[in-house]
Short mmCIF file of C-alpha atoms and ligand atoms in Angstrom, two decimals:
data_model
loop_
_atom_site.label_atom_id
_atom_site.label_comp_id
_atom_site.label_asym_id
_atom_site.label_seq_id
_atom_site.Cartn_x
_atom_site.Cartn_y
_atom_site.Cartn_z
CA UNK A 1 -25.79 -4.80 -2.78
CA UNK A 2 -23.48 -6.64 -0.40
CA UNK A 3 -24.22 -6.66 3.31
CA UNK A 4 -21.47 -7.17 5.88
CA UNK A 5 -22.88 -8.69 9.04
CA UNK A 6 -21.38 -9.57 12.39
CA UNK A 7 -20.34 -13.18 12.92
CA UNK A 8 -21.35 -14.23 16.42
CA UNK A 9 -21.46 -17.75 17.80
CA UNK A 10 -21.09 -19.22 14.32
CA UNK A 11 -23.93 -17.19 12.76
CA UNK A 12 -24.13 -14.06 10.67
CA UNK A 13 -26.41 -11.39 12.13
CA UNK A 14 -27.20 -7.71 11.73
CA UNK A 15 -27.43 -5.09 14.44
CA UNK A 16 -30.64 -4.71 16.40
CA UNK A 17 -30.32 -0.95 16.09
CA UNK A 18 -30.35 -1.28 12.29
CA UNK A 19 -27.34 1.07 12.19
CA UNK A 20 -25.19 0.60 9.09
CA UNK A 21 -22.37 2.42 7.33
CA UNK A 22 -21.08 2.39 3.77
CA UNK A 23 -18.14 0.40 2.46
CA UNK A 24 -16.70 2.08 -0.63
CA UNK A 25 -14.04 0.95 -3.06
CA UNK A 26 -11.14 3.43 -3.18
CA UNK A 27 -10.48 2.68 -6.86
CA UNK A 28 -13.49 4.70 -8.03
CA UNK A 29 -15.45 5.40 -4.82
CA UNK A 30 -18.18 2.97 -5.90
CA UNK A 31 -20.36 1.48 -3.17
CA UNK A 32 -19.36 -2.10 -2.33
CA UNK A 33 -22.02 -2.61 0.30
CA UNK A 34 -23.38 -1.70 3.70
CA UNK A 35 -21.75 -2.72 6.97
CA UNK A 36 -23.73 -3.36 10.15
CA UNK A 37 -22.46 -1.31 13.07
CA UNK A 38 -22.35 -3.17 16.36
CA UNK A 39 -23.68 -1.54 19.49
CA UNK A 40 -22.96 -2.65 23.06
CA UNK A 41 -25.57 -5.41 22.68
CA UNK A 42 -23.85 -7.16 19.75
CA UNK A 43 -20.42 -6.71 21.28
CA UNK A 44 -21.68 -8.25 24.51
CA UNK A 45 -23.24 -11.18 22.60
CA UNK A 46 -19.91 -11.81 20.83
CA UNK A 47 -17.90 -11.66 24.05
CA UNK A 48 -20.35 -14.00 25.83
CA UNK A 49 -20.22 -16.45 22.90
CA UNK A 50 -16.43 -16.39 23.09
CA UNK A 51 -16.48 -17.00 26.85
CA UNK A 52 -18.92 -19.87 26.51
CA UNK A 53 -16.81 -21.50 23.78
CA UNK A 54 -13.82 -21.51 26.13
CA UNK A 55 -15.74 -23.81 28.44
CA UNK A 56 -17.33 -25.84 25.68
CA UNK A 57 -15.91 -28.04 22.94
CA UNK A 58 -13.02 -25.70 22.07
CA UNK A 59 -11.68 -25.63 25.61
CA UNK A 60 -11.77 -29.42 25.73
CA UNK A 61 -9.92 -30.08 22.46
CA UNK A 62 -6.38 -31.44 22.62
CA UNK A 63 -3.56 -29.39 21.15
CA UNK A 64 -3.36 -31.88 18.26
CA UNK A 65 -7.07 -31.44 17.48
CA UNK A 66 -6.73 -27.65 17.52
CA UNK A 67 -3.69 -27.85 15.26
CA UNK A 68 -5.62 -30.00 12.81
CA UNK A 69 -8.51 -27.51 12.71
CA UNK A 70 -6.21 -24.54 12.18
CA UNK A 71 -4.38 -26.31 9.38
CA UNK A 72 -7.77 -26.92 7.77
CA UNK A 73 -8.59 -23.22 8.06
CA UNK A 74 -5.33 -22.35 6.28
CA UNK A 75 -6.06 -24.88 3.53
CA UNK A 76 -9.61 -23.59 3.10
CA UNK A 77 -8.40 -19.97 2.72
CA UNK A 78 -6.11 -21.22 -0.03
CA UNK A 79 -8.97 -23.15 -1.67
CA UNK A 80 -11.09 -19.96 -1.61
CA UNK A 81 -8.07 -17.84 -2.59
CA UNK A 82 -9.82 -15.99 -5.44
CA UNK A 83 -12.75 -14.93 -3.23
CA UNK A 84 -10.41 -13.60 -0.55
CA UNK A 85 -8.34 -11.87 -3.21
CA UNK A 86 -11.37 -10.20 -4.81
CA UNK A 87 -12.69 -9.07 -1.44
CA UNK A 88 -9.32 -7.66 -0.31
CA UNK A 89 -8.70 -5.84 -3.59
CA UNK A 90 -12.16 -4.28 -3.61
CA UNK A 91 -11.83 -3.02 -0.04
CA UNK A 92 -8.29 -1.66 -0.41
CA UNK A 93 -7.89 -1.02 -4.15
CA UNK A 94 -4.46 -2.67 -4.06
CA UNK A 95 -3.11 -4.46 -7.15
CA UNK A 96 -4.06 -8.15 -7.33
CA UNK A 97 -0.42 -8.88 -8.07
CA UNK A 98 0.49 -7.61 -4.59
CA UNK A 99 -2.42 -9.10 -2.64
CA UNK A 100 -1.93 -12.49 -4.29
CA UNK A 101 1.73 -12.56 -3.21
CA UNK A 102 1.49 -10.98 0.22
CA UNK A 103 -1.94 -10.55 1.80
CA UNK A 104 -3.78 -13.78 1.05
CA UNK A 105 -0.93 -16.33 1.26
CA UNK A 106 0.20 -14.83 4.57
CA UNK A 107 -3.42 -14.81 5.75
CA UNK A 108 -3.38 -18.59 5.38
CA UNK A 109 0.21 -19.13 6.54
CA UNK A 110 -0.45 -17.36 9.86
CA UNK A 111 -2.71 -20.25 10.94
CA UNK A 112 -0.25 -23.00 10.00
CA UNK A 113 2.84 -21.32 11.41
CA UNK A 114 1.41 -20.66 14.85
CA UNK A 115 -0.35 -24.02 15.14
CA UNK A 116 3.05 -25.62 14.53
CA UNK A 117 4.92 -23.30 16.91
CA UNK A 118 2.52 -23.89 19.77
CA UNK A 119 2.41 -27.64 19.18
CA UNK A 120 6.19 -27.91 19.34
CA UNK A 121 7.14 -25.48 22.06
CA UNK A 122 8.29 -27.03 25.36
CA UNK A 123 7.66 -25.50 28.77
CA UNK A 124 10.37 -25.14 31.39
CA UNK A 125 11.14 -27.55 34.24
CA UNK A 126 13.44 -27.13 37.27
CA UNK A 127 14.47 -29.76 39.81
CA UNK A 128 15.20 -28.04 43.14
CA UNK A 129 16.83 -29.15 46.36
CA UNK A 130 14.84 -29.00 49.61
CA UNK A 131 16.02 -29.19 53.26
CA UNK A 132 14.57 -32.71 53.70
CA UNK A 133 16.74 -33.90 50.83
CA UNK A 134 13.79 -35.15 48.79
CA UNK A 135 13.56 -32.17 46.45
CA UNK A 136 10.80 -30.74 44.34
CA UNK A 137 9.95 -30.39 40.67
CA UNK A 138 8.82 -27.13 39.11
CA UNK A 139 6.88 -27.50 35.89
CA UNK A 140 5.78 -24.61 33.70
CA UNK A 141 2.27 -24.96 32.38
CA UNK A 142 0.66 -22.64 29.84
CA UNK A 143 -3.09 -22.03 29.76
CA UNK A 144 -5.03 -19.82 27.32
CA UNK A 145 -5.50 -16.20 28.41
CA UNK A 146 -9.22 -16.43 27.68
CA UNK A 147 -11.25 -14.11 25.46
CA UNK A 148 -8.96 -11.99 23.28
CA UNK A 149 -10.14 -8.79 21.59
CA UNK A 150 -8.41 -8.32 18.24
CA UNK A 151 -8.53 -4.77 16.83
CA UNK A 152 -7.05 -4.59 13.36
CA UNK A 153 -6.25 -1.92 10.73
CA UNK A 154 -6.98 -1.57 7.02
CA UNK A 155 -3.60 -1.68 5.31
CA UNK A 156 -3.10 -5.47 5.20
CA UNK A 157 -6.51 -6.51 6.50
CA UNK A 158 -6.43 -10.32 6.31
CA UNK A 159 -2.71 -10.62 7.00
CA UNK A 160 -2.70 -8.44 10.11
CA UNK A 161 -5.93 -9.87 11.53
CA UNK A 162 -4.85 -13.51 11.13
CA UNK A 163 -1.39 -12.59 12.45
CA UNK A 164 -3.24 -12.24 15.78
CA UNK A 165 -6.13 -14.69 15.40
CA UNK A 166 -3.71 -17.50 14.36
CA UNK A 167 -1.63 -17.51 17.56
CA UNK A 168 -4.62 -16.66 19.75
CA UNK A 169 -6.52 -19.75 18.61
CA UNK A 170 -3.42 -21.95 18.49
CA UNK A 171 -2.94 -21.17 22.19
CA UNK A 172 -6.53 -22.20 22.92
CA UNK A 173 -8.10 -18.76 23.32
CA UNK A 174 -11.28 -17.53 21.70
CA UNK A 175 -11.46 -14.20 19.86
CA UNK A 176 -13.71 -11.29 19.09
CA UNK A 177 -12.34 -9.39 16.10
CA UNK A 178 -13.14 -5.79 15.26
CA UNK A 179 -11.72 -5.24 11.77
CA UNK A 180 -11.17 -1.75 10.42
CA UNK A 181 -14.35 -0.06 9.27
CA UNK A 182 -12.58 0.54 5.93
CA UNK A 183 -11.97 -3.15 5.21
CA UNK A 184 -14.65 -5.46 6.63
CA UNK A 185 -14.77 -8.02 3.81
CA UNK A 186 -12.09 -10.66 4.36
CA UNK A 187 -12.67 -10.86 8.11
CA UNK A 188 -16.37 -11.43 7.42
CA UNK A 189 -15.55 -14.12 4.86
CA UNK A 190 -13.30 -15.90 7.35
CA UNK A 191 -16.41 -16.68 9.43
CA UNK A 192 -17.67 -18.93 6.61
CA UNK A 193 -14.31 -20.70 6.52
CA UNK A 194 -14.40 -21.31 10.28
CA UNK A 195 -17.82 -22.95 9.96
CA UNK A 196 -16.78 -25.01 6.93
CA UNK A 197 -13.77 -26.33 8.84
CA UNK A 198 -15.77 -27.26 11.91
CA UNK A 199 -14.32 -24.67 14.28
CA UNK A 200 -16.88 -24.65 17.11
CA UNK A 201 -19.30 -21.70 17.32
CA UNK A 202 -18.09 -18.84 19.50
CA UNK A 203 -14.39 -19.47 18.93
CA UNK A 204 -14.07 -16.83 16.19
CA UNK A 205 -16.44 -13.85 16.37
CA UNK A 206 -16.54 -10.65 14.36
CA UNK A 207 -18.17 -7.34 15.24
CA UNK A 208 -18.13 -4.45 12.81
CA UNK A 209 -18.03 -0.78 13.59
CA UNK A 210 -15.90 2.26 14.16
CA UNK A 211 -13.57 3.08 17.06
CA UNK A 212 -14.74 5.75 19.50
CA UNK A 213 -18.29 5.36 20.82
CA UNK A 214 -18.69 2.32 18.62
CA UNK A 215 -17.68 -1.35 18.43
CA UNK A 216 -13.95 -0.66 19.02
CA UNK A 217 -14.53 1.20 22.26
CA UNK A 218 -17.30 -1.14 23.45
CA UNK A 219 -15.11 -4.19 22.84
CA UNK A 220 -11.94 -2.88 24.48
CA UNK A 221 -13.95 -1.63 27.49
CA UNK A 222 -15.84 -4.93 27.91
CA UNK A 223 -15.02 -6.38 31.32
CA UNK A 224 -15.18 -9.99 30.10
CA UNK A 225 -12.41 -9.45 27.57
CA UNK A 226 -9.23 -10.86 29.12
CA UNK A 227 -6.62 -9.28 26.84
CA UNK A 228 -6.48 -6.89 23.88
CA UNK A 229 -4.21 -7.11 20.88
CA UNK A 230 -4.18 -4.06 18.66
CA UNK A 231 -2.55 -2.92 15.43
CA UNK A 232 -3.02 0.68 14.37
CA UNK A 233 -2.03 4.23 15.12
CA UNK A 234 -0.01 5.09 18.19
CA UNK A 235 -2.64 7.58 19.40
CA UNK A 236 -5.32 4.85 19.21
CA UNK A 237 -2.94 2.51 21.06
CA UNK A 238 -2.75 5.03 23.89
CA UNK A 239 -6.56 5.09 24.18
CA UNK A 240 -6.73 1.30 24.16
CA UNK A 241 -4.04 1.09 26.82
CA UNK A 242 -6.19 3.25 29.07
CA UNK A 243 -9.20 1.01 28.45
CA UNK A 244 -7.10 -2.06 29.28
CA UNK A 245 -5.97 -0.51 32.57
CA UNK A 246 -9.42 -1.23 33.99
CA UNK A 247 -9.10 -4.76 35.33
CA UNK A 248 -5.34 -4.79 34.58
CA UNK A 249 -5.89 -6.57 31.29
CA UNK A 250 -2.89 -7.45 29.18
CA UNK A 251 -2.21 -5.62 25.91
CA UNK A 252 -0.12 -6.12 22.82
CA UNK A 253 0.26 -2.94 20.77
CA UNK A 254 1.69 -2.80 17.24
CA UNK A 255 1.63 0.86 16.29
CA UNK A 256 3.01 3.47 13.93
CA UNK A 257 6.48 4.16 12.62
CA UNK A 258 8.61 6.80 10.91
CA UNK A 259 11.17 4.38 9.67
CA UNK A 260 14.61 5.30 8.38
CA UNK A 261 16.39 3.80 5.40
CA UNK A 262 20.19 4.17 5.62
CA UNK A 263 22.12 3.89 2.37
CA UNK A 264 25.89 3.69 2.72
CA UNK A 265 28.20 4.49 -0.18
CA UNK A 266 29.50 0.91 -0.07
CA UNK A 267 26.07 -0.56 -0.85
CA UNK A 268 25.07 -2.31 -4.03
CA UNK A 269 23.23 0.74 -5.33
CA UNK A 270 20.79 -1.15 -7.55
CA UNK A 271 19.83 -3.40 -4.63
CA UNK A 272 19.37 -0.33 -2.44
CA UNK A 273 17.23 1.46 -5.03
CA UNK A 274 15.06 -1.62 -5.59
CA UNK A 275 14.63 -2.19 -1.86
CA UNK A 276 13.93 1.44 -1.03
CA UNK A 277 11.40 1.64 -3.88
CA UNK A 278 9.54 -1.27 -2.29
CA UNK A 279 9.85 0.00 1.25
CA UNK A 280 8.57 3.47 0.37
CA UNK A 281 5.98 2.71 -2.31
CA UNK A 282 4.58 -0.81 -2.10
CA UNK A 283 0.92 -0.93 -1.03
CA UNK A 284 0.84 2.79 -1.87
CA UNK A 285 3.18 3.41 1.06
CA UNK A 286 0.65 2.05 3.53
CA UNK A 287 2.91 -0.38 5.39
CA UNK A 288 3.83 0.35 8.99
CA UNK A 289 7.38 -0.84 8.29
CA UNK A 290 7.73 1.44 5.26
CA UNK A 291 10.58 3.90 4.83
CA UNK A 292 9.60 7.57 4.97
CA UNK A 293 13.07 8.96 5.80
CA UNK A 294 15.96 7.98 3.56
CA UNK A 295 19.53 8.93 4.48
CA UNK A 296 22.15 8.49 1.76
CA UNK A 297 25.93 8.81 2.19
CA UNK A 298 27.06 11.88 0.27
CA UNK A 299 29.31 10.27 -2.41
CA UNK A 300 26.34 8.39 -3.89
CA UNK A 301 23.55 10.82 -2.96
CA UNK A 302 23.04 12.39 -6.42
CA UNK A 303 23.15 9.05 -8.20
CA UNK A 304 20.78 7.39 -5.72
CA UNK A 305 18.28 10.26 -5.93
CA UNK A 306 18.37 10.24 -9.73
CA UNK A 307 17.80 6.45 -9.84
CA UNK A 308 14.91 6.68 -7.36
CA UNK A 309 13.25 9.37 -9.49
CA UNK A 310 13.66 7.21 -12.59
CA UNK A 311 12.03 4.26 -10.83
CA UNK A 312 9.17 6.31 -9.37
CA UNK A 313 8.43 7.66 -12.84
CA UNK A 314 8.00 4.04 -14.00
CA UNK A 315 5.40 3.12 -11.35
CA UNK A 316 2.19 2.19 -13.11
CA UNK A 317 -1.02 3.34 -11.47
CA UNK A 318 -4.09 1.28 -12.25
CA UNK A 319 -7.02 -0.85 -11.20
CA UNK A 320 -6.32 -3.98 -9.11
CA UNK A 321 -7.00 -6.27 -12.07
CA UNK A 322 -4.70 -4.33 -14.43
CA UNK A 323 -1.79 -6.76 -14.85
CA UNK A 324 0.64 -3.96 -15.68
CA UNK A 325 -0.28 -1.91 -12.61
CA UNK A 326 1.90 -2.02 -9.50
CA UNK A 327 0.48 0.98 -7.69
CA UNK A 328 -3.10 1.37 -6.42
CA UNK A 329 -4.99 4.14 -4.69
CA UNK A 330 -4.85 5.00 -1.00
CA UNK A 331 -7.43 3.20 1.12
CA UNK A 332 -10.01 6.01 1.25
CA UNK A 333 -10.70 9.60 0.31
CA UNK A 334 -10.37 10.46 4.00
CA UNK A 335 -6.86 9.01 4.12
CA UNK A 336 -5.99 10.74 0.86
CA UNK A 337 -6.99 14.07 2.42
CA UNK A 338 -4.53 13.34 5.27
CA UNK A 339 -1.69 12.38 2.92
CA UNK A 340 -2.38 15.36 0.65
CA UNK A 341 -2.28 17.62 3.70
CA UNK A 342 1.30 16.41 4.30
CA UNK A 343 2.18 16.87 0.60
CA UNK A 344 1.10 20.53 0.89
CA UNK A 345 2.79 20.90 4.27
CA UNK A 346 6.08 19.63 2.80
CA UNK A 347 6.04 22.50 0.31
CA UNK A 348 5.17 25.00 3.05
CA UNK A 349 8.04 23.65 5.13
CA UNK A 350 10.47 24.30 2.27
CA UNK A 351 10.79 20.92 0.54
CA UNK A 352 11.93 20.54 -3.02
CA UNK A 353 9.41 18.24 -4.70
CA UNK A 354 11.66 15.97 -6.73
CA UNK A 355 8.76 14.05 -8.24
CA UNK A 356 5.01 13.73 -7.63
CA UNK A 357 3.37 15.83 -4.96
CA UNK A 358 -0.14 15.93 -6.30
CA UNK A 359 -3.29 14.07 -7.28
CA UNK A 360 -3.01 12.38 -10.67
CA UNK A 361 -5.57 12.67 -13.43
CA UNK A 362 -6.78 9.07 -13.72
CA UNK A 363 -9.51 9.73 -16.26
CA UNK A 364 -13.25 10.04 -15.81
CA UNK A 365 -13.81 6.47 -14.58
CA UNK A 366 -11.27 6.64 -11.75
CA UNK A 367 -11.04 10.29 -10.79
CA UNK A 368 -13.45 9.82 -7.90
CA UNK A 369 -11.05 7.29 -6.36
CA UNK A 370 -8.40 7.93 -3.70
CA UNK A 371 -5.45 8.24 -6.09
CA UNK A 372 -2.31 10.13 -5.19
CA UNK A 373 1.09 10.52 -6.82
CA UNK A 374 4.15 8.73 -5.45
CA UNK A 375 6.36 11.49 -4.15
CA UNK A 376 9.97 12.22 -3.26
CA UNK A 377 11.12 15.31 -1.40
CA UNK A 378 14.53 16.71 -0.57
CA UNK A 379 15.68 19.76 1.35
CA UNK A 380 13.57 19.56 4.51
CA UNK A 381 15.09 20.39 7.87
CA UNK A 382 15.33 17.60 10.43
CA UNK A 383 12.67 19.17 12.62
CA UNK A 384 10.05 19.57 9.85
CA UNK A 385 6.72 17.94 10.72
CA UNK A 386 6.91 15.96 7.48
CA UNK A 387 10.12 14.39 8.81
CA UNK A 388 8.78 13.74 12.29
CA UNK A 389 5.16 12.60 11.80
CA UNK A 390 3.97 9.36 10.26
CA UNK A 391 2.27 10.04 6.91
CA UNK A 392 1.46 6.46 5.85
CA UNK A 393 1.46 7.32 2.17
CA UNK A 394 3.67 6.75 -0.91
CA UNK A 395 6.32 9.30 -0.12
CA UNK A 396 9.79 9.71 1.29
CA UNK A 397 12.32 12.42 2.00
CA UNK A 398 15.90 11.82 0.87
CA UNK A 399 18.75 13.56 2.68
CA UNK A 400 22.55 13.22 2.47
CA UNK A 401 24.78 12.32 5.44
CA UNK A 402 28.54 12.22 5.99
CA UNK A 403 29.40 9.92 8.89
CA UNK A 404 28.14 6.74 10.53
CA UNK A 405 27.72 8.52 13.89
CA UNK A 406 25.66 11.27 12.26
CA UNK A 407 23.30 8.89 10.50
CA UNK A 408 22.72 6.78 13.62
CA UNK A 409 21.74 9.93 15.48
CA UNK A 410 19.44 11.05 12.65
CA UNK A 411 17.82 7.64 12.38
CA UNK A 412 17.11 7.53 16.12
CA UNK A 413 15.86 11.11 16.30
CA UNK A 414 12.19 10.11 16.36
CA UNK A 415 9.48 9.21 18.86
CA UNK A 416 8.99 5.95 16.91
CA UNK A 417 11.04 2.76 16.90
CA UNK A 418 9.46 0.24 14.59
CA UNK A 419 11.83 -0.64 11.76
CA UNK A 420 14.92 0.37 9.79
CA UNK A 421 16.59 -0.77 6.59
CA UNK A 422 20.38 -0.57 6.18
CA UNK A 423 22.04 -0.86 2.79
CA UNK A 424 25.75 -1.74 2.83
CA UNK A 425 28.03 -4.53 1.58
CA UNK A 426 30.16 -4.20 4.74
CA UNK A 427 28.73 -6.74 7.15
CA UNK A 428 30.69 -5.47 10.18
CA UNK A 429 29.22 -2.03 9.63
CA UNK A 430 25.75 -3.50 9.12
CA UNK A 431 25.90 -5.23 12.50
CA UNK A 432 27.52 -2.26 14.26
CA UNK A 433 24.89 0.18 12.99
CA UNK A 434 22.00 -2.28 13.34
CA UNK A 435 22.83 -2.79 17.00
CA UNK A 436 22.62 0.96 17.65
CA UNK A 437 19.30 1.57 15.90
CA UNK A 438 16.43 2.06 18.37
CA UNK A 439 13.86 -0.17 16.66
CA UNK A 440 12.24 -3.56 17.01
CA UNK A 441 13.17 -4.65 13.48
CA UNK A 442 16.27 -3.95 11.42
CA UNK A 443 16.73 -5.24 7.91
CA UNK A 444 20.11 -5.34 6.18
CA UNK A 445 20.05 -5.36 2.37
CA UNK A 446 16.38 -6.34 2.42
CA UNK A 447 13.05 -5.17 3.69
CA UNK A 448 9.90 -6.96 4.92
CA UNK A 449 11.64 -10.32 4.66
CA UNK A 450 9.66 -12.32 7.21
CA UNK A 451 10.33 -15.49 9.11
CA UNK A 452 7.24 -16.01 11.25
CA UNK A 453 9.30 -17.60 14.03
CA UNK A 454 11.03 -14.30 14.79
CA UNK A 455 10.01 -11.55 17.20
CA UNK A 456 7.95 -8.75 15.68
CA UNK A 457 7.11 -5.45 17.33
CA UNK A 458 8.20 -1.91 17.97
CA UNK A 459 10.27 0.08 20.46
CA UNK A 460 9.44 3.56 21.83
CA UNK A 461 6.04 4.84 20.59
CA UNK A 462 5.78 2.05 18.02
CA UNK A 463 4.33 -0.47 20.41
CA UNK A 464 4.46 -2.69 23.42
CA UNK A 465 5.35 -6.36 23.37
CA UNK A 466 6.49 -8.79 20.74
CA UNK A 467 4.43 -11.21 18.70
CA UNK A 468 5.70 -13.91 16.33
CA UNK A 469 7.02 -17.41 16.98
CA UNK A 470 7.25 -18.33 20.63
CA UNK A 471 7.29 -14.66 21.64
CA UNK A 472 3.53 -14.46 21.19
CA UNK A 473 3.11 -17.11 23.87
CA UNK A 474 3.91 -14.51 26.53
CA UNK A 475 0.84 -12.57 25.50
CA UNK A 476 -1.55 -15.31 24.40
CA UNK A 477 -1.04 -17.62 27.36
CA UNK A 478 -0.86 -17.46 31.13
CA UNK A 479 2.29 -19.19 32.36
CA UNK A 480 1.70 -21.07 35.59
CA UNK A 481 4.38 -22.73 37.71
CA UNK A 482 3.36 -26.03 39.29
CA UNK A 483 5.70 -26.94 42.15
CA UNK A 484 5.58 -30.63 43.12
CA UNK A 485 7.21 -31.58 46.40
CA UNK A 486 8.74 -35.01 46.10
P1 NAD B 501 -6.33 3.25 13.57
O1 NAD B 501 -5.63 3.32 14.87
O2 NAD B 501 -7.08 4.43 13.11
O3 NAD B 501 -7.39 2.05 13.57
C1 NAD B 501 -7.03 0.73 13.86
C2 NAD B 501 -8.21 0.02 14.44
O4 NAD B 501 -8.54 0.59 15.70
C3 NAD B 501 -9.48 0.11 13.59
O5 NAD B 501 -10.15 -1.12 13.64
C4 NAD B 501 -10.27 1.18 14.31
O6 NAD B 501 -11.66 1.10 14.11
C5 NAD B 501 -9.92 0.89 15.75
N1 NAD B 501 -10.10 2.02 16.66
C6 NAD B 501 -9.97 3.34 16.40
N2 NAD B 501 -10.22 4.06 17.51
C7 NAD B 501 -10.51 3.18 18.50
C8 NAD B 501 -10.86 3.31 19.89
N3 NAD B 501 -10.97 4.50 20.47
N4 NAD B 501 -11.08 2.19 20.59
C9 NAD B 501 -10.97 0.97 20.01
N5 NAD B 501 -10.67 0.79 18.72
C10 NAD B 501 -10.43 1.88 17.96
O7 NAD B 501 -5.23 2.79 12.51
P2 NAD B 501 -5.44 2.59 10.94
O8 NAD B 501 -5.58 3.95 10.34
O9 NAD B 501 -6.47 1.56 10.70
O10 NAD B 501 -4.04 1.95 10.51
C11 NAD B 501 -2.92 2.70 10.19
C12 NAD B 501 -1.97 2.78 11.37
O11 NAD B 501 -1.65 1.47 11.80
C13 NAD B 501 -0.64 3.42 11.05
O12 NAD B 501 -0.26 4.23 12.12
C14 NAD B 501 0.31 2.25 10.94
O13 NAD B 501 1.66 2.52 11.19
C15 NAD B 501 -0.25 1.34 11.98
N6 NAD B 501 0.13 -0.05 11.73
C16 NAD B 501 1.05 -0.62 12.55
C17 NAD B 501 1.48 -1.94 12.32
C18 NAD B 501 2.50 -2.61 13.19
O14 NAD B 501 2.67 -3.83 13.07
N7 NAD B 501 3.22 -1.90 14.04
C19 NAD B 501 0.92 -2.64 11.26
C20 NAD B 501 0.00 -2.02 10.43
C21 NAD B 501 -0.41 -0.72 10.69
O1 6OD B 502 4.50 -9.47 8.54
C1 6OD B 502 3.90 -9.34 9.61
O2 6OD B 502 3.70 -10.30 10.37
C2 6OD B 502 3.41 -8.02 10.02
N1 6OD B 502 2.83 -7.96 11.22
C3 6OD B 502 3.52 -6.97 9.17
C4 6OD B 502 3.10 -5.66 9.46
C5 6OD B 502 3.02 -4.75 8.47
C6 6OD B 502 2.56 -3.43 8.73
O3 6OD B 502 1.94 -2.75 7.95
#
């Protein structure tokens, strides 16, 4: 039986309380292992280790030395690729074909990209006039924020955790990570990699546990944490924001979405179908950027809907290691209950279930897993809860529209503002509509195409702040102005 321990000051350790919880595989609900649950004591030990490391060897390294270490970490993840892949697929149930193309490579790339960005980013300088005619120089100087708490979710566990740990360390901070209770494995494994690469003890720490009244709450409330970066649900983000208010600590929040896909009649329909299939169904619909509301211009509505149904019918559900499978289970039985609740609600709210809508029969070996059918609805009114609330499952509602103005209004009629995908071959229209969409990220004729130098984050209830490229420097460093009188 596997045991998932905390990683504190370069060592694996259990909780003094002995408290543990189960980690189950959503493919068949089999027990993967037991996870130690951190109490205040372990969280405090991790935060103190991180603070100490800031003063110790880590804080004294040059930028070039830090860059070299982070590049080594990336290389070592790639050398241990299969172990990370196994661990991620067991925890999430996702197909290996997906995790080997997205989760693990990006988990490694996040370290390289940010080490390079930080190493090459200049700070500002201003020469100013002074009354004595001699002038002064102003020089911007960035210092690490300090100890960063990283709270991460379960949908892309390694990718989303390293998306924060990479820039945090590249900027010279130390971190305490609280991975999702559903997916502790790859974050735990990363501790070994840190030690193998010679990252000093205390720089990267991991505490396991749940959110409220557990490691998540204890970490975000800890007074020696200097800043908190969080990815997860908007409602959790609100709680974390309150915790961060004590001591005026900085936050970066990457939260939920209810993202629109807009399909114009002048699109390349096959491109739009392929892209919308990915944006609604990849990772079993558990991607914050995923499309749950699809708006299709009326002349191609029937054709688009028919093509989507054909493609959904071809999705192949199966175990991670099944080479034919491109669709896994949801992350847990608990999450399936939530998604199924929305499937039932859609029917109550008057939806036509075009395809799916239920729990598939996967056979005796897999029926205890968190499987659910990919689903398309039509016919819901714009104020239905299924249209307004984030489901985070493999489902979308498809609705016709008639004018550009109408679809912009529909797309923006949401509390969220994370992402949108626009499908059109008219580039002037793409820009015009893209500029009016209230979201942090707009894709045109693509989806989830990522350049790590670009700003990433959400508007409205989808988050606060931007990470990615140099934008993360605002959060992960303190910018100081040094004014030198000449
Ligand atoms: P969640 O908010 O339930 O949990 C995220 C993390 O927060 C977990 O580690 C959890 O233990 C912790 N947590 C929960 N309550 C806490 C508390 N009171 N104090 C401190 N920590 C607490 O989210 P989830 O279910 O893991 O992830 C799915 C959600 O994440 C969806 O809403 C999705 O849209 C969002 N998400 C957003 C992005 C983005 O980049 N915007 C990316 C991925 C996922
Ligand atoms: O690609 C990324 O950097 C990123 N943060 C993706 C988020 C996906 C949400 O599920």
